[in-house]
Amino acid sequence: MKIPYYPGCTLKTSAKNLEVSALESAKVLGVELVELPRWNCCGAVFSMATDDLIHQLAPIRNLIRVQEMNEKGIVENENRVVVLCSMCFNTLKRSNMFVKEDKERLEKINNFLSDTEEPYQGNIEVIHFLELLKNDIGFDRVAEKVKKPLKNLKIAPYYGCLLLRPEEIAIDNPQSPKVLENLLEALGATVVDTQFKTRCCGSYQTVNRKELVAELAYDILNQVKISGADCVVTSCPLCMFNLDTRQEEVKKAHPEFKTIPVFYFTQLMALAFDLGESFYRFDLNYVNPKPLLSEKIF
Amino acid sequence: MADVERCVLVVLEDRKLLEKIKELSGIDLSVCMQCGICSGSCPAVDQMDITPRMMVRLIQLGREKEVLDSKAMWICLSCFTCYARCPREIDFAKLGEALRQVRLRKGLDYIRISEIPEEEFKKLPQIALVSCFRKFTS
Amino acid sequence: MEKTLEEKTSERFLDIMERIKESNKSVTTGIDEKEIKHWVTIYIMGKAYKVPADLTLMQAMEFAGYRFIRGAGCRAGFCGACATIYRKKGEYKLRTALACQTRVEDGMYLVQIPFAPAEKPVYNLDKEGGGLDVVFKHFPEVARCVSCNTCTKACPQTLEVMDCIQAILRGDFKFAAENSFDCIQCGLCSIRCPAEIIHYHLFQMVRRIHGKFGVPPEPNLEKRIKEIEEGKFNEEFEKLLKLSPEELKEIYRKREIKLD
């Protein structure tokens, strides 16, 4: 199966570990994620003002790229685009809805882009990689491919905001999501439920209020520890940064705090599929997960 | 100008602002019944000078200026928890966005990019910078 | 007898000069306006001027009485000094051009942009390295790009400016360096950008980074630098420095160009 794939800027640099692990794991499952040609930054946050069209240009341009992939035969009749990053997913999906629900908006944007782009028809569907795993591949199939079950690992899934809210774009039940849980169980891990799995990590405030973000991360990670988990799993590069890299700030504010590893769900998939170090890229995780892994798995 | 006239002008000015906020957010704040679930759900409420519930009440009372001058809308994380829990389905995130837009569209940026400490650029991923600049600069 | 290289070159040079003189006749000579058949009306900073139809924007402005002390350089489309913004009659589009490379059209409204004001950061790649963090440190506003593509549309060099910015944003300096190579730093992209990005300084930095860290060192260059440092050419330099301008010109004219 070939399907268009939108990476997002951070997946090409500090979140390379999310991308390489996902692409290779998908391959194992018989899915080829084909990167969009000439894609651009989606803007990371969906602009919510009703009349603000300029900030919709970036996401819509990317949807036009998906359209082109079909026209050029790079993919065959695949009007879906898979996204790995939660923020890109949220932005692309909401922008798509924003123009689909009002033809006038779509027309204005198409007019503005008409110098260089074919009009966006409004037929593309934005999905998250987790949805592809759940609906197209199936967790049974995932479980079949597991070579090294993560059986001693107690994992707390962390969804954050943008996979589940607002409700109209949610990939699962926004109050009690199960998709990450089901995936992790398929990988043989022990899933630990935590109170703050859908609580915000502090998001973009990490730039100008990192102390606030450190406090939010402290609360979330403490809940994880209280519930007895060894590590956290996320799908968002910004959640990853706030929960993982900002542990440095957490330690500054709370010297007694002990660091805890945070993974991308795809890193654990690659690990359970036994794909090899080059597809885990643990060197990009701030808190080194290797001591935990050598204690629990290897 | 007589005081009365000045008052009328101020009120008119405020009405215009209210209309602007309504237009930008597309939400009807008159349905709010002040239950306070929004404030109780907000992960950053302890940092705010006025809570989300107060924000709505002040706007209902025609005191949007106080809301615009507060820092609450700049603390908002756009996490949509208040929206998810509001029994009247008020999209507070859109309200926050509208309030920020009123300021930003006048060229009044909330952060100065040049004041971000240099060493932070070694760590901050693109996703953080892009989202922050979109929310806080015009 | 076959012509020497020197003769060929000087003939070609005279030919080019003759053509420039001819095409600039109305500007450079006293102008016999009766000889000019075609005229157009253009508006420079709001005022109408009747000018000969075959002039470039720059020549037309000179014809109209303006004298360039800024905003003019090579007059050949390479230096980027004569960035101009104009609108055509009956059109909403704000167009951009190099004044020395664009012909006047009837009803053109134009204004010359002496230069896009821009901060030019000072950096030391030896000390700071060539990562994306260094780019963000000096040009954080690149993260404000909204992908509107206005920069690309403004570029008189027809570069894919937005694609280059987007490539930088995801750390692909190779793409940006290679695709911005023909940038002449006229600043028209930057003056049009709603995100206030300084494309041309940023591109130059990225080209420097790519040249320094992204491509393998050139062995011939390294060899030559070593030779210079070891003093291989000292004697010749000293000889040249003692010569008079006339003698230097003579040597230059007689130089041999070897092509492999």
mmCIF file with all atom_site columns, C-alpha atoms in Angstrom, chain B residues 17-103:
data_model
loop_
_atom_site.group_PDB
_atom_site.id
_atom_site.type_symbol
_atom_site.label_atom_id
_atom_site.label_alt_id
_atom_site.label_comp_id
_atom_site.label_asym_id
_atom_site.label_entity_id
_atom_site.label_seq_id
_atom_site.pdbx_PDB_ins_code
_atom_site.Cartn_x
_atom_site.Cartn_y
_atom_site.Cartn_z
_atom_site.occupancy
_atom_site.B_iso_or_equiv
_atom_site.pdbx_formal_charge
_atom_site.auth_seq_id
_atom_site.auth_comp_id
_atom_site.auth_asym_id
_atom_site.auth_atom_id
_atom_site.pdbx_PDB_model_num
ATOM 1  C CA . LEU B 1 17  ? -15.131 45.944 20.131 1.00 0.00 ? 17  LEU B CA 1
ATOM 2  C CA . LEU B 1 18  ? -17.758 43.448 21.239 1.00 0.00 ? 18  LEU B CA 1
ATOM 3  C CA . GLU B 1 19  ? -18.962 43.140 17.658 1.00 0.00 ? 19  GLU B CA 1
ATOM 4  C CA . LYS B 1 20  ? -15.398 42.659 16.486 1.00 0.00 ? 20  LYS B CA 1
ATOM 5  C CA . ILE B 1 21  ? -14.781 39.875 18.978 1.00 0.00 ? 21  ILE B CA 1
ATOM 6  C CA . LYS B 1 22  ? -18.035 38.185 18.003 1.00 0.00 ? 22  LYS B CA 1
ATOM 7  C CA . GLU B 1 23  ? -17.134 38.447 14.348 1.00 0.00 ? 23  GLU B CA 1
ATOM 8  C CA . LEU B 1 24  ? -13.604 37.110 14.750 1.00 0.00 ? 24  LEU B CA 1
ATOM 9  C CA . SER B 1 25  ? -14.529 34.233 17.028 1.00 0.00 ? 25  SER B CA 1
ATOM 10 C CA . GLY B 1 26  ? -17.905 33.385 15.551 1.00 0.00 ? 26  GLY B CA 1
ATOM 11 C CA . ILE B 1 27  ? -19.214 32.485 18.995 1.00 0.00 ? 27  ILE B CA 1
ATOM 12 C CA . ASP B 1 28  ? -22.186 33.670 21.016 1.00 0.00 ? 28  ASP B CA 1
ATOM 13 C CA . LEU B 1 29  ? -21.164 34.438 24.569 1.00 0.00 ? 29  LEU B CA 1
ATOM 14 C CA . SER B 1 30  ? -24.694 35.239 25.739 1.00 0.00 ? 30  SER B CA 1
ATOM 15 C CA . VAL B 1 31  ? -25.388 31.530 26.357 1.00 0.00 ? 31  VAL B CA 1
ATOM 16 C CA . CYS B 1 32  ? -22.775 31.334 29.121 1.00 0.00 ? 32  CYS B CA 1
ATOM 17 C CA . MET B 1 33  ? -24.349 30.566 32.503 1.00 0.00 ? 33  MET B CA 1
ATOM 18 C CA . GLN B 1 34  ? -21.199 31.199 34.540 1.00 0.00 ? 34  GLN B CA 1
ATOM 19 C CA . CYS B 1 35  ? -20.809 27.650 35.852 1.00 0.00 ? 35  CYS B CA 1
ATOM 20 C CA . GLY B 1 36  ? -17.021 28.006 35.944 1.00 0.00 ? 36  GLY B CA 1
ATOM 21 C CA . ILE B 1 37  ? -16.116 24.583 34.545 1.00 0.00 ? 37  ILE B CA 1
ATOM 22 C CA . CYS B 1 38  ? -13.833 26.370 32.101 1.00 0.00 ? 38  CYS B CA 1
ATOM 23 C CA . SER B 1 39  ? -11.773 27.952 34.859 1.00 0.00 ? 39  SER B CA 1
ATOM 24 C CA . GLY B 1 40  ? -11.723 24.709 36.805 1.00 0.00 ? 40  GLY B CA 1
ATOM 25 C CA . SER B 1 41  ? -10.478 22.801 33.763 1.00 0.00 ? 41  SER B CA 1
ATOM 26 C CA . CYS B 1 42  ? -7.799  25.254 32.695 1.00 0.00 ? 42  CYS B CA 1
ATOM 27 C CA . PRO B 1 43  ? -4.286  23.897 33.329 1.00 0.00 ? 43  PRO B CA 1
ATOM 28 C CA . ALA B 1 44  ? -2.851  27.430 33.359 1.00 0.00 ? 44  ALA B CA 1
ATOM 29 C CA . VAL B 1 45  ? -5.560  29.255 35.303 1.00 0.00 ? 45  VAL B CA 1
ATOM 30 C CA . ASP B 1 46  ? -3.352  29.924 38.316 1.00 0.00 ? 46  ASP B CA 1
ATOM 31 C CA . GLN B 1 47  ? -1.133  32.058 36.098 1.00 0.00 ? 47  GLN B CA 1
ATOM 32 C CA . MET B 1 48  ? -4.026  34.161 34.802 1.00 0.00 ? 48  MET B CA 1
ATOM 33 C CA . ASP B 1 49  ? -5.078  37.508 36.228 1.00 0.00 ? 49  ASP B CA 1
ATOM 34 C CA . ILE B 1 50  ? -8.696  36.907 35.205 1.00 0.00 ? 50  ILE B CA 1
ATOM 35 C CA . THR B 1 51  ? -10.147 33.429 34.756 1.00 0.00 ? 51  THR B CA 1
ATOM 36 C CA . PRO B 1 52  ? -11.871 32.229 31.577 1.00 0.00 ? 52  PRO B CA 1
ATOM 37 C CA . ARG B 1 53  ? -15.256 32.508 33.332 1.00 0.00 ? 53  ARG B CA 1
ATOM 38 C CA . MET B 1 54  ? -14.526 36.107 34.342 1.00 0.00 ? 54  MET B CA 1
ATOM 39 C CA . MET B 1 55  ? -13.418 36.835 30.817 1.00 0.00 ? 55  MET B CA 1
ATOM 40 C CA . VAL B 1 56  ? -16.826 35.908 29.482 1.00 0.00 ? 56  VAL B CA 1
ATOM 41 C CA . ARG B 1 57  ? -18.668 37.780 32.247 1.00 0.00 ? 57  ARG B CA 1
ATOM 42 C CA . LEU B 1 58  ? -16.704 40.963 31.624 1.00 0.00 ? 58  LEU B CA 1
ATOM 43 C CA . ILE B 1 59  ? -17.422 40.769 27.927 1.00 0.00 ? 59  ILE B CA 1
ATOM 44 C CA . GLN B 1 60  ? -21.118 40.157 28.645 1.00 0.00 ? 60  GLN B CA 1
ATOM 45 C CA . LEU B 1 61  ? -21.077 43.287 30.780 1.00 0.00 ? 61  LEU B CA 1
ATOM 46 C CA . GLY B 1 62  ? -19.493 45.292 27.977 1.00 0.00 ? 62  GLY B CA 1
ATOM 47 C CA . ARG B 1 63  ? -16.160 45.546 29.740 1.00 0.00 ? 63  ARG B CA 1
ATOM 48 C CA . GLU B 1 64  ? -14.063 43.990 26.948 1.00 0.00 ? 64  GLU B CA 1
ATOM 49 C CA . LYS B 1 65  ? -11.325 46.568 27.440 1.00 0.00 ? 65  LYS B CA 1
ATOM 50 C CA . GLU B 1 66  ? -10.495 45.047 30.810 1.00 0.00 ? 66  GLU B CA 1
ATOM 51 C CA . VAL B 1 67  ? -10.241 41.666 29.164 1.00 0.00 ? 67  VAL B CA 1
ATOM 52 C CA . LEU B 1 68  ? -8.081  43.020 26.368 1.00 0.00 ? 68  LEU B CA 1
ATOM 53 C CA . ASP B 1 69  ? -5.743  44.633 28.880 1.00 0.00 ? 69  ASP B CA 1
ATOM 54 C CA . SER B 1 70  ? -5.447  41.459 30.937 1.00 0.00 ? 70  SER B CA 1
ATOM 55 C CA . LYS B 1 71  ? -2.736  38.887 30.329 1.00 0.00 ? 71  LYS B CA 1
ATOM 56 C CA . ALA B 1 72  ? -5.090  35.893 30.479 1.00 0.00 ? 72  ALA B CA 1
ATOM 57 C CA . MET B 1 73  ? -5.437  35.535 26.727 1.00 0.00 ? 73  MET B CA 1
ATOM 58 C CA . TRP B 1 74  ? -1.654  35.391 26.390 1.00 0.00 ? 74  TRP B CA 1
ATOM 59 C CA . ILE B 1 75  ? -1.424  32.625 28.990 1.00 0.00 ? 75  ILE B CA 1
ATOM 60 C CA . CYS B 1 76  ? -4.018  30.479 27.185 1.00 0.00 ? 76  CYS B CA 1
ATOM 61 C CA . LEU B 1 77  ? -2.393  27.288 25.854 1.00 0.00 ? 77  LEU B CA 1
ATOM 62 C CA . SER B 1 78  ? -5.045  26.618 23.175 1.00 0.00 ? 78  SER B CA 1
ATOM 63 C CA . CYS B 1 79  ? -5.463  23.154 24.697 1.00 0.00 ? 79  CYS B CA 1
ATOM 64 C CA . PHE B 1 80  ? -9.265  23.197 24.130 1.00 0.00 ? 80  PHE B CA 1
ATOM 65 C CA . THR B 1 81  ? -10.002 21.596 27.513 1.00 0.00 ? 81  THR B CA 1
ATOM 66 C CA . CYS B 1 82  ? -12.464 24.358 28.447 1.00 0.00 ? 82  CYS B CA 1
ATOM 67 C CA . TYR B 1 83  ? -14.241 23.938 25.140 1.00 0.00 ? 83  TYR B CA 1
ATOM 68 C CA . ALA B 1 84  ? -14.396 20.163 25.535 1.00 0.00 ? 84  ALA B CA 1
ATOM 69 C CA . ARG B 1 85  ? -16.011 20.517 28.968 1.00 0.00 ? 85  ARG B CA 1
ATOM 70 C CA . CYS B 1 86  ? -18.270 23.547 28.547 1.00 0.00 ? 86  CYS B CA 1
ATOM 71 C CA . PRO B 1 87  ? -21.908 22.486 28.945 1.00 0.00 ? 87  PRO B CA 1
ATOM 72 C CA . ARG B 1 88  ? -22.895 25.320 26.593 1.00 0.00 ? 88  ARG B CA 1
ATOM 73 C CA . GLU B 1 89  ? -20.216 24.394 24.056 1.00 0.00 ? 89  GLU B CA 1
ATOM 74 C CA . ILE B 1 90  ? -18.553 27.785 24.050 1.00 0.00 ? 90  ILE B CA 1
ATOM 75 C CA . ASP B 1 91  ? -15.272 27.587 22.168 1.00 0.00 ? 91  ASP B CA 1
ATOM 76 C CA . PHE B 1 92  ? -13.053 29.573 24.516 1.00 0.00 ? 92  PHE B CA 1
ATOM 77 C CA . ALA B 1 93  ? -10.001 28.919 22.424 1.00 0.00 ? 93  ALA B CA 1
ATOM 78 C CA . LYS B 1 94  ? -11.647 30.874 19.630 1.00 0.00 ? 94  LYS B CA 1
ATOM 79 C CA . LEU B 1 95  ? -12.472 33.644 22.064 1.00 0.00 ? 95  LEU B CA 1
ATOM 80 C CA . GLY B 1 96  ? -8.835  33.794 23.131 1.00 0.00 ? 96  GLY B CA 1
ATOM 81 C CA . GLU B 1 97  ? -7.748  33.856 19.512 1.00 0.00 ? 97  GLU B CA 1
ATOM 82 C CA . ALA B 1 98  ? -10.154 36.699 18.714 1.00 0.00 ? 98  ALA B CA 1
ATOM 83 C CA . LEU B 1 99  ? -8.877  38.754 21.652 1.00 0.00 ? 99  LEU B CA 1
ATOM 84 C CA . ARG B 1 100 ? -5.265  38.188 20.641 1.00 0.00 ? 100 ARG B CA 1
ATOM 85 C CA . GLN B 1 101 ? -6.115  39.081 17.051 1.00 0.00 ? 101 GLN B CA 1
ATOM 86 C CA . VAL B 1 102 ? -7.655  42.404 18.093 1.00 0.00 ? 102 VAL B CA 1
ATOM 87 C CA . ARG B 1 103 ? -4.285  43.342 19.577 1.00 0.00 ? 103 ARG B CA 1
#
